[in-house]
Short mmCIF file of C-alpha atoms in Angstrom, two decimals:
data_model
loop_
_atom_site.label_atom_id
_atom_site.label_comp_id
_atom_site.label_asym_id
_atom_site.label_seq_id
_atom_site.Cartn_x
_atom_site.Cartn_y
_atom_site.Cartn_z
CA UNK A 1 0.07 0.15 -0.17
CA UNK A 2 2.64 2.46 1.22
CA UNK A 3 4.57 1.25 -2.28
CA UNK A 4 1.36 2.14 -4.09
CA UNK A 5 0.54 5.92 -2.77
CA UNK A 6 4.09 6.42 -3.79
CA UNK A 7 3.71 5.46 -7.40
CA UNK A 8 0.18 8.00 -6.58
CA UNK A 9 2.23 10.60 -5.10
CA UNK A 10 4.92 10.46 -7.82
CA UNK A 11 2.59 11.29 -10.44
CA UNK A 12 0.08 13.99 -9.45
CA UNK A 13 3.47 15.85 -8.62
CA UNK A 14 4.84 15.10 -12.03
CA UNK A 15 1.36 15.90 -13.32
CA UNK A 16 1.01 19.08 -11.96
CA UNK A 17 5.05 20.41 -11.08
CA UNK A 18 7.54 18.17 -12.78
CA UNK A 19 5.81 18.49 -16.96
CA UNK A 20 7.35 15.26 -18.83
CA UNK A 21 8.18 15.60 -22.80
CA UNK A 22 7.84 12.18 -24.53
CA UNK A 23 10.13 12.11 -27.29
CA UNK A 24 9.84 9.61 -29.73
CA UNK A 25 12.54 9.15 -32.23
CA UNK A 26 12.33 6.82 -35.33
CA UNK A 27 13.38 6.65 -38.87
CA UNK A 28 13.99 3.73 -41.41
CA UNK A 29 17.16 1.20 -41.78
CA UNK A 30 20.09 2.91 -41.38
CA UNK A 31 18.78 6.18 -40.67
CA UNK A 32 21.55 6.10 -37.76
CA UNK A 33 18.48 6.24 -34.65
CA UNK A 34 20.75 4.78 -31.90
CA UNK A 35 23.05 6.96 -32.88
CA UNK A 36 21.06 9.83 -32.28
CA UNK A 37 19.27 8.71 -29.15
CA UNK A 38 23.26 8.27 -27.51
CA UNK A 39 24.61 11.66 -29.07
CA UNK A 40 21.46 13.68 -27.64
CA UNK A 41 21.91 12.28 -24.23
CA UNK A 42 25.77 12.58 -24.35
CA UNK A 43 25.43 16.10 -25.95
CA UNK A 44 22.63 16.99 -23.07
CA UNK A 45 24.98 15.86 -20.20
CA UNK A 46 27.01 17.46 -21.35
CA UNK A 47 26.20 20.65 -23.25
CA UNK A 48 29.85 22.72 -24.16
CA UNK A 49 27.92 21.56 -27.87
CA UNK A 50 25.28 23.06 -27.34
CA UNK A 51 25.68 26.31 -28.15
CA UNK A 52 21.83 26.77 -30.11
CA UNK A 53 19.97 25.29 -27.05
CA UNK A 54 19.02 28.07 -25.93
CA UNK A 55 18.17 26.93 -22.35
CA UNK A 56 22.16 26.51 -22.07
CA UNK A 57 22.94 29.73 -23.78
CA UNK A 58 21.20 31.34 -20.98
CA UNK A 59 23.32 29.58 -18.28
CA UNK A 60 19.64 27.70 -16.91
CA UNK A 61 20.37 24.38 -17.18
CA UNK A 62 21.92 23.92 -13.84
CA UNK A 63 21.91 20.06 -14.21
CA UNK A 64 21.20 17.27 -16.18
CA UNK A 65 21.00 13.38 -15.41
CA UNK A 66 19.69 9.62 -15.78
CA UNK A 67 16.96 8.54 -14.48
CA UNK A 68 14.85 5.14 -14.39
CA UNK A 69 12.54 5.11 -17.25
CA UNK A 70 8.96 4.91 -15.47
CA UNK A 71 7.57 2.47 -17.84
CA UNK A 72 8.81 -0.90 -16.11
CA UNK A 73 7.27 -2.90 -18.97
CA UNK A 74 9.51 -1.34 -21.19
CA UNK A 75 13.79 -1.91 -21.58
CA UNK A 76 15.76 0.75 -20.71
CA UNK A 77 17.34 1.96 -24.06
CA UNK A 78 21.03 0.86 -23.67
CA UNK A 79 22.89 3.84 -23.44
CA UNK A 80 26.73 3.92 -21.32
CA UNK A 81 26.64 0.51 -24.19
CA UNK A 82 26.17 2.59 -26.81
CA UNK A 83 28.25 5.86 -25.76
CA UNK A 84 31.65 3.18 -25.30
CA UNK A 85 30.81 1.94 -28.43
CA UNK A 86 31.00 5.42 -30.02
CA UNK A 87 33.42 6.80 -27.87
CA UNK A 88 35.87 3.76 -27.05
CA UNK A 89 39.72 2.98 -27.45
CA UNK A 90 38.03 1.03 -30.98
CA UNK A 91 34.82 3.47 -31.85
CA UNK A 92 32.86 1.39 -33.99
CA UNK A 93 28.97 1.61 -34.34
CA UNK A 94 26.05 -0.14 -32.39
CA UNK A 95 23.96 -2.69 -32.78
CA UNK A 96 20.95 -1.08 -34.89
CA UNK A 97 17.25 -0.85 -33.50
CA UNK A 98 15.22 -4.03 -33.51
CA UNK A 99 12.23 -3.63 -30.73
CA UNK A 100 11.27 -0.42 -28.49
CA UNK A 101 13.29 1.47 -25.35
CA UNK A 102 12.96 3.85 -23.18
CA UNK A 103 15.36 6.47 -21.35
CA UNK A 104 14.38 8.87 -19.44
CA UNK A 105 16.61 12.49 -19.06
CA UNK A 106 15.91 15.22 -16.00
CA UNK A 107 16.68 18.73 -16.03
CA UNK A 108 16.95 21.02 -13.10
CA UNK A 109 16.04 24.49 -14.77
CA UNK A 110 15.72 28.03 -14.12
CA UNK A 111 12.68 29.35 -15.01
CA UNK A 112 12.60 31.96 -17.66
CA UNK A 113 10.96 35.86 -17.79
CA UNK A 114 9.52 37.71 -15.57
CA UNK A 115 8.55 34.55 -13.53
CA UNK A 116 12.16 34.13 -12.87
CA UNK A 117 12.63 35.75 -9.98
CA UNK A 118 9.58 34.77 -8.72
CA UNK A 119 9.91 31.05 -8.34
CA UNK A 120 13.48 28.88 -8.16
CA UNK A 121 14.37 26.04 -10.49
CA UNK A 122 12.09 23.34 -11.81
CA UNK A 123 12.61 20.21 -12.70
CA UNK A 124 11.28 18.50 -16.31
CA UNK A 125 11.65 15.50 -17.58
CA UNK A 126 12.14 14.27 -21.01
CA UNK A 127 11.39 10.02 -21.80
CA UNK A 128 12.97 8.92 -24.73
CA UNK A 129 10.87 6.24 -26.97
CA UNK A 130 12.92 4.48 -29.27
CA UNK A 131 10.93 2.49 -31.92
CA UNK A 132 11.72 0.87 -35.19
CA UNK A 133 10.72 3.04 -38.12
CA UNK A 134 8.90 -0.47 -39.69
CA UNK A 135 6.51 -0.37 -36.75
CA UNK A 136 5.32 3.68 -38.19
CA UNK A 137 4.86 2.37 -41.40
CA UNK A 138 2.48 -0.14 -40.57
CA UNK A 139 -0.32 2.73 -38.89
CA UNK A 140 -1.91 3.52 -42.58
CA UNK A 141 -2.86 -0.23 -42.64
CA UNK A 142 -5.48 0.66 -40.17
CA UNK A 143 -7.55 1.96 -42.69
CA UNK A 144 -6.43 -0.27 -45.71
CA UNK A 145 -8.14 -3.59 -46.30
CA UNK A 146 -6.51 -6.66 -47.22
CA UNK A 147 -7.42 -5.90 -50.84
CA UNK A 148 -6.87 -2.96 -50.93
CA UNK A 149 -3.60 -3.26 -49.23
CA UNK A 150 -2.46 -6.01 -51.89
CA UNK A 151 -3.66 -4.25 -54.74
CA UNK A 152 -0.98 -1.36 -54.02
CA UNK A 153 1.90 -3.45 -53.29
CA UNK A 154 1.66 -6.33 -55.78
CA UNK A 155 1.10 -2.84 -58.35
CA UNK A 156 4.61 -1.64 -57.14
CA UNK A 157 6.05 -5.50 -56.98
CA UNK A 158 5.13 -5.82 -60.30
CA UNK A 159 7.96 -2.74 -61.89
CA UNK A 160 10.56 -4.10 -59.77
CA UNK A 161 12.61 -6.79 -60.83
CA UNK A 162 13.42 -8.74 -57.61
CA UNK A 163 9.66 -8.93 -56.78
CA UNK A 164 9.08 -11.44 -59.73
CA UNK A 165 9.79 -14.64 -57.61
CA UNK A 166 7.35 -13.82 -55.11
CA UNK A 167 4.74 -13.10 -57.78
CA UNK A 168 5.25 -15.29 -59.56
CA UNK A 169 3.81 -17.62 -55.95
CA UNK A 170 1.30 -15.16 -55.37
CA UNK A 171 -0.34 -15.95 -58.96
CA UNK A 172 0.47 -19.35 -58.60
CA UNK A 173 -1.41 -19.63 -54.65
CA UNK A 174 -4.19 -17.82 -56.04
CA UNK A 175 -4.77 -20.62 -59.07
CA UNK A 176 -4.60 -22.87 -56.08
CA UNK A 177 -8.03 -24.28 -54.94
CA UNK A 178 -6.70 -26.13 -51.62
CA UNK A 179 -3.86 -24.97 -49.30
CA UNK A 180 -1.82 -26.33 -46.67
CA UNK A 181 -0.15 -24.59 -43.78
CA UNK A 182 3.42 -24.51 -45.30
CA UNK A 183 1.82 -23.20 -48.41
CA UNK A 184 0.94 -19.95 -46.28
CA UNK A 185 4.36 -20.22 -44.70
CA UNK A 186 6.13 -20.46 -47.98
CA UNK A 187 4.51 -17.89 -49.40
CA UNK A 188 5.08 -15.52 -46.01
CA UNK A 189 9.22 -16.65 -46.36
CA UNK A 190 9.34 -15.09 -50.21
CA UNK A 191 7.52 -12.19 -49.28
CA UNK A 192 9.63 -11.58 -46.23
CA UNK A 193 12.70 -12.41 -48.83
CA UNK A 194 11.15 -9.25 -51.23
CA UNK A 195 10.97 -6.92 -47.81
CA UNK A 196 14.42 -7.35 -47.13
CA UNK A 197 15.68 -6.96 -50.77
CA UNK A 198 13.59 -3.97 -51.28
CA UNK A 199 15.15 -2.49 -48.05
CA UNK A 200 18.51 -3.36 -49.30
CA UNK A 201 17.61 -1.11 -53.21
CA UNK A 202 17.04 1.77 -50.47
CA UNK A 203 13.01 1.32 -50.79
CA UNK A 204 10.86 2.35 -47.74
CA UNK A 205 7.44 0.71 -48.18
CA UNK A 206 7.95 -2.88 -46.55
CA UNK A 207 4.97 -3.21 -44.50
CA UNK A 208 4.08 -5.36 -42.40
CA UNK A 209 6.80 -4.18 -40.41
CA UNK A 210 6.75 -6.80 -38.66
CA UNK A 211 8.42 -8.99 -40.57
CA UNK A 212 12.08 -7.64 -40.96
CA UNK A 213 11.33 -7.27 -37.58
CA UNK A 214 9.63 -10.53 -35.65
CA UNK A 215 11.02 -10.84 -32.39
CA UNK A 216 9.13 -13.28 -29.86
CA UNK A 217 5.94 -13.83 -33.31
CA UNK A 218 8.04 -14.97 -35.37
CA UNK A 219 5.90 -17.99 -36.67
CA UNK A 220 3.34 -17.05 -35.63
CA UNK A 221 0.20 -16.95 -37.68
CA UNK A 222 -0.28 -13.48 -37.26
CA UNK A 223 3.05 -12.73 -39.27
CA UNK A 224 2.66 -15.39 -41.78
CA UNK A 225 0.84 -13.80 -44.61
CA UNK A 226 1.52 -12.28 -47.94
CA UNK A 227 -0.38 -10.33 -50.39
CA UNK A 228 -2.49 -11.89 -53.14
CA UNK A 229 -4.15 -10.72 -55.97
CA UNK A 230 -7.77 -9.70 -55.04
CA UNK A 231 -11.01 -11.86 -55.69
CA UNK A 232 -14.52 -10.59 -55.62
CA UNK A 233 -16.32 -13.47 -54.25
CA UNK A 234 -13.22 -15.79 -52.24
CA UNK A 235 -14.59 -19.38 -51.12
CA UNK A 236 -15.25 -19.42 -47.62
CA UNK A 237 -11.86 -21.48 -47.10
CA UNK A 238 -10.02 -20.49 -49.47
CA UNK A 239 -6.59 -19.18 -49.31
CA UNK A 240 -7.41 -15.90 -49.77
CA UNK A 241 -9.66 -15.64 -46.97
CA UNK A 242 -7.06 -16.93 -45.22
CA UNK A 243 -4.44 -14.47 -45.99
CA UNK A 244 -7.05 -11.85 -45.61
CA UNK A 245 -8.47 -12.64 -42.04
CA UNK A 246 -4.48 -13.23 -40.74
CA UNK A 247 -4.06 -9.18 -42.35
CA UNK A 248 -6.85 -8.56 -39.89
CA UNK A 249 -5.41 -10.64 -36.63
CA UNK A 250 -2.17 -8.71 -37.73
CA UNK A 251 -3.89 -4.85 -37.73
CA UNK A 252 -5.54 -5.74 -34.44
CA UNK A 253 -3.26 -7.69 -32.31
CA UNK A 254 0.34 -5.59 -33.38
CA UNK A 255 -0.47 -2.46 -34.83
CA UNK A 256 -3.29 -1.09 -32.11
CA UNK A 257 -1.81 -2.29 -29.60
CA UNK A 258 1.24 -0.28 -30.71
CA UNK A 259 -0.41 2.86 -30.96
CA UNK A 260 -2.24 2.75 -28.29
CA UNK A 261 0.34 2.15 -25.36
CA UNK A 262 2.66 3.85 -27.16
CA UNK A 263 2.36 5.93 -29.63
CA UNK A 264 -0.42 7.74 -28.88
CA UNK A 265 1.11 9.21 -26.23
CA UNK A 266 4.15 10.73 -27.50
CA UNK A 267 4.06 14.96 -27.22
CA UNK A 268 7.27 15.71 -30.42
CA UNK A 269 8.47 13.43 -33.02
CA UNK A 270 11.46 12.90 -34.99
CA UNK A 271 12.21 10.44 -38.12
CA UNK A 272 15.17 10.00 -38.86
CA UNK A 273 15.65 9.92 -42.84
CA UNK A 274 19.00 8.83 -45.07
CA UNK A 275 18.06 10.81 -47.99
CA UNK A 276 21.76 11.01 -49.36
CA UNK A 277 21.05 6.62 -49.56
CA UNK A 278 17.91 7.14 -51.29
CA UNK A 279 18.29 9.80 -53.59
CA UNK A 280 22.02 7.82 -54.64
CA UNK A 281 19.69 5.13 -55.17
CA UNK A 282 17.91 6.77 -58.22
CA UNK A 283 14.16 8.65 -58.99
CA UNK A 284 12.23 5.53 -57.43
CA UNK A 285 13.55 5.21 -54.15
CA UNK A 286 13.40 8.97 -53.82
CA UNK A 287 9.52 8.54 -55.19
CA UNK A 288 9.33 5.36 -52.66
CA UNK A 289 10.06 7.80 -50.34
CA UNK A 290 7.98 10.39 -50.96
CA UNK A 291 5.24 8.05 -50.46
CA UNK A 292 6.73 6.71 -47.41
CA UNK A 293 6.63 10.21 -44.98
CA UNK A 294 2.94 10.98 -46.89
CA UNK A 295 2.15 7.40 -45.33
CA UNK A 296 4.06 8.73 -41.55
CA UNK A 297 2.67 12.06 -41.54
CA UNK A 298 -1.20 10.25 -41.80
CA UNK A 299 -0.26 8.36 -38.89
CA UNK A 300 0.30 10.98 -36.62
CA UNK A 301 -2.12 12.90 -35.00
CA UNK A 302 -1.26 16.50 -35.01
CA UNK A 303 -2.65 19.71 -32.47
CA UNK A 304 -1.43 21.54 -29.70
CA UNK A 305 -1.43 19.64 -26.65
CA UNK A 306 -4.38 21.62 -24.59
CA UNK A 307 -4.70 21.15 -20.63
CA UNK A 308 -8.30 20.29 -22.13
CA UNK A 309 -7.36 18.15 -24.64
CA UNK A 310 -4.86 15.97 -23.29
CA UNK A 311 -7.35 15.52 -20.52
CA UNK A 312 -10.84 14.84 -22.57
CA UNK A 313 -9.26 14.10 -26.17
CA UNK A 314 -6.10 12.24 -25.52
CA UNK A 315 -2.55 13.52 -26.40
CA UNK A 316 -1.57 15.12 -29.85
CA UNK A 317 1.52 15.17 -31.94
CA UNK A 318 2.87 19.29 -31.48
CA UNK A 319 6.25 19.08 -33.02
CA UNK A 320 7.91 16.60 -35.58
CA UNK A 321 11.37 16.97 -36.72
CA UNK A 322 12.26 15.28 -39.74
CA UNK A 323 16.06 15.14 -40.72
CA UNK A 324 18.40 14.17 -43.44
CA UNK A 325 21.28 12.29 -41.38
CA UNK A 326 24.72 11.84 -42.54
CA UNK A 327 25.45 15.50 -43.54
CA UNK A 328 29.20 14.82 -42.69
CA UNK A 329 29.81 12.42 -45.84
CA UNK A 330 28.72 16.58 -47.40
CA UNK A 331 30.89 19.42 -47.34
CA UNK A 332 29.40 22.04 -45.54
CA UNK A 333 29.03 24.22 -48.29
CA UNK A 334 25.86 21.08 -49.33
CA UNK A 335 24.53 21.08 -46.67
CA UNK A 336 21.80 23.85 -47.43
CA UNK A 337 20.91 22.08 -50.74
CA UNK A 338 20.04 19.23 -48.54
CA UNK A 339 18.16 21.00 -45.84
CA UNK A 340 15.84 21.95 -49.10
CA UNK A 341 15.68 18.14 -50.61
CA UNK A 342 14.48 17.51 -47.38
CA UNK A 343 11.81 20.32 -46.87
CA UNK A 344 10.29 20.01 -50.33
CA UNK A 345 10.28 15.93 -49.65
CA UNK A 346 7.89 16.93 -46.87
CA UNK A 347 6.12 20.10 -48.08
CA UNK A 348 4.86 16.94 -50.65
CA UNK A 349 4.16 14.42 -48.32
CA UNK A 350 2.44 17.26 -46.11
CA UNK A 351 0.07 18.24 -49.22
CA UNK A 352 -0.99 15.03 -50.28
CA UNK A 353 -0.98 13.73 -46.22
CA UNK A 354 -3.77 16.45 -45.67
CA UNK A 355 -1.50 17.17 -42.90
CA UNK A 356 -1.66 20.62 -39.92
CA UNK A 357 -1.62 21.91 -36.75
CA UNK A 358 1.48 20.25 -35.22
CA UNK A 359 4.46 22.66 -36.40
CA UNK A 360 7.04 20.51 -38.20
CA UNK A 361 10.53 21.28 -39.39
CA UNK A 362 12.85 19.78 -42.15
CA UNK A 363 17.04 19.76 -41.13
CA UNK A 364 19.80 18.37 -42.60
CA UNK A 365 22.39 16.96 -38.84
CA UNK A 366 24.89 13.96 -38.53
CA UNK A 367 24.47 12.79 -35.18
CA UNK A 368 27.84 11.56 -34.66
CA UNK A 369 30.61 13.01 -36.51
CA UNK A 370 32.72 10.66 -38.66
CA UNK A 371 34.54 13.06 -40.80
CA UNK A 372 36.34 16.26 -41.64
CA UNK A 373 36.36 18.58 -44.65
CA UNK A 374 39.78 18.84 -47.04
CA UNK A 375 39.31 20.58 -50.82
CA UNK A 376 41.38 17.50 -53.53
CA UNK A 377 42.62 18.24 -56.95
CA UNK A 378 41.15 16.08 -59.29
CA UNK A 379 41.59 17.13 -63.29
CA UNK A 380 42.78 21.12 -62.64
CA UNK A 381 39.45 21.58 -60.30
CA UNK A 382 39.20 21.78 -56.77
CA UNK A 383 36.50 19.79 -55.12
CA UNK A 384 34.68 20.04 -51.68
CA UNK A 385 35.24 16.70 -49.88
CA UNK A 386 35.22 15.18 -47.07
CA UNK A 387 37.97 13.15 -45.56
CA UNK A 388 37.36 9.46 -42.81
CA UNK A 389 38.32 6.40 -41.91
CA UNK A 390 36.89 3.48 -44.40
CA UNK A 391 34.12 1.32 -42.48
CA UNK A 392 35.82 -2.18 -44.38
CA UNK A 393 39.21 -1.17 -44.88
CA UNK A 394 40.12 1.57 -41.67
CA UNK A 395 41.87 3.56 -43.80
CA UNK A 396 41.85 6.92 -44.28
CA UNK A 397 40.35 8.24 -47.43
CA UNK A 398 39.12 11.81 -48.60
CA UNK A 399 35.69 11.74 -50.61
CA UNK A 400 33.58 13.38 -53.19
CA UNK A 401 30.20 11.90 -53.98
CA UNK A 402 29.36 14.31 -56.52
CA UNK A 403 26.97 17.71 -56.15
CA UNK A 404 23.87 17.82 -55.26
CA UNK A 405 21.50 20.44 -57.03
CA UNK A 406 20.38 23.99 -56.36
CA UNK A 407 16.44 23.38 -57.56
CA UNK A 408 15.41 20.41 -55.12
CA UNK A 409 12.37 20.04 -57.10
CA UNK A 410 15.44 18.14 -59.81
CA UNK A 411 15.20 15.05 -57.11
CA UNK A 412 11.82 15.53 -55.27
CA UNK A 413 10.57 14.77 -59.21
CA UNK A 414 13.11 13.25 -60.33
CA UNK A 415 10.73 10.14 -61.16
CA UNK A 416 10.21 11.97 -64.14
CA UNK A 417 13.29 13.18 -65.69
CA UNK A 418 15.61 10.51 -65.01
CA UNK A 419 18.00 12.50 -63.22
CA UNK A 420 21.27 10.37 -61.27
CA UNK A 421 22.51 12.35 -58.60
CA UNK A 422 25.71 11.26 -55.87
CA UNK A 423 26.68 8.70 -58.12
CA UNK A 424 30.34 8.72 -57.71
CA UNK A 425 31.83 8.08 -54.44
CA UNK A 426 29.11 7.99 -52.66
CA UNK A 427 28.58 3.61 -53.50
CA UNK A 428 31.48 3.72 -51.00
CA UNK A 429 31.23 5.98 -48.71
CA UNK A 430 30.43 4.29 -45.37
CA UNK A 431 32.80 6.21 -42.86
CA UNK A 432 33.57 4.17 -38.77
CA UNK A 433 32.99 6.39 -36.01
CA UNK A 434 36.48 8.90 -35.44
CA UNK A 435 38.34 8.66 -32.84
CA UNK A 436 37.83 10.96 -30.55
CA UNK A 437 38.95 11.88 -27.25
CA UNK A 438 36.66 14.41 -24.84
CA UNK A 439 37.59 16.89 -22.50
CA UNK A 440 35.17 17.50 -19.44
CA UNK A 441 31.86 19.31 -20.26
CA UNK A 442 32.10 17.98 -24.41
CA UNK A 443 30.04 15.91 -25.57
CA UNK A 444 30.39 14.24 -29.35
CA UNK A 445 31.11 16.44 -32.19
CA UNK A 446 28.03 16.76 -34.33
CA UNK A 447 26.07 18.71 -36.49
CA UNK A 448 23.44 20.58 -36.14
CA UNK A 449 22.16 17.93 -32.88
CA UNK A 450 21.75 21.33 -30.71
CA UNK A 451 19.28 23.46 -33.40
CA UNK A 452 17.58 19.93 -33.60
CA UNK A 453 17.27 19.31 -29.59
CA UNK A 454 15.88 23.60 -29.64
CA UNK A 455 13.55 22.50 -32.16
CA UNK A 456 12.15 19.63 -30.37
CA UNK A 457 12.77 20.92 -26.39
CA UNK A 458 13.76 24.23 -26.23
CA UNK A 459 10.64 25.68 -25.55
CA UNK A 460 9.20 23.20 -22.42
CA UNK A 461 12.96 23.98 -20.82
#
């Protein structure tokens, strides 16, 4: 009873006296979610590299410290192990996100403005929720029938050579009058193989996302289905009807609980985008990224978090940051072009998703800077390059990936013109973390992480 009373007291204290910001962090594979969270937390604990965070610039952050996360059912984000991987004697990239996790960072902050002299420091909690972007892309499935989802997936697959094996298997299965469980399992395995290849090709349409990150549900019927050519009047015991049943079970037993338990409680959101890889992969990958951003935006419930709406109608996302990662793969003279491309991609997605209410912003960042800038000479021309330690060989190399266009529509509408970008060194630009030596009070080097933090949480500090 004493413990229950303490829990209720802590909850009331947080609700009325210690505000909590719930920040969701997601992105597609290889976008750098784990590195983003690790570097953000390290730089909020040691803030000498955070001049654009206004509360720090005004010397109002008295302390920042980690605390146990409030949700006892979620794994803790392994911040210490990830930081050791990035900054240790043999720095390497940590393991990528495979499930949901959480971390709480608390601040002691002096108030600003007119009330600064009337009240003492207050505590603000930042709860960071890390989850795979593939799960976020599943949310639009709630509004799609099995027939609609199948039709969309098969239409896109028809234009991709690596989808031919599954298409042949799906058409053969649809034409068969009888089926056994091994048939459904084989079809699901073939579709999962297609999803893995699509992700390797830089595509974002990899639903259902749990097929790639099944966890404890691997092999269960709820993850054993695949798209089939739509049928107007499929028999009740047919494979098509069974796939439809499992698709609906996936929506209501996997997607809906994630939305209710975690996603619907988020205040602020970061969507990390590996835009450079999509640009390098070509117009089809950029067009697919556009559709993915549209689906992500349609999943949010935007609007202001008024206290009455929290009590009566549930929480709404107030701010969404779309961050193009790996900005350190480009010379700083091209960062503005990368940001403009990201802004154009988000603008297109917003207009198509009928999205309004929350504040959105796009920027280019590097959560952990792995390169330095260098000018190299090539055929008599000076090229603005970057130098870093190559991931596969460990050798230092200077790379020039090509130039992004000044007009972002050349890329955002590249599927119309067939333009190609970043076709030179970018295919081998896979850098390992640099050896760094941090002074007391310093977080890891980054690009615009302080501006990202100011947009996301600055108003609450």
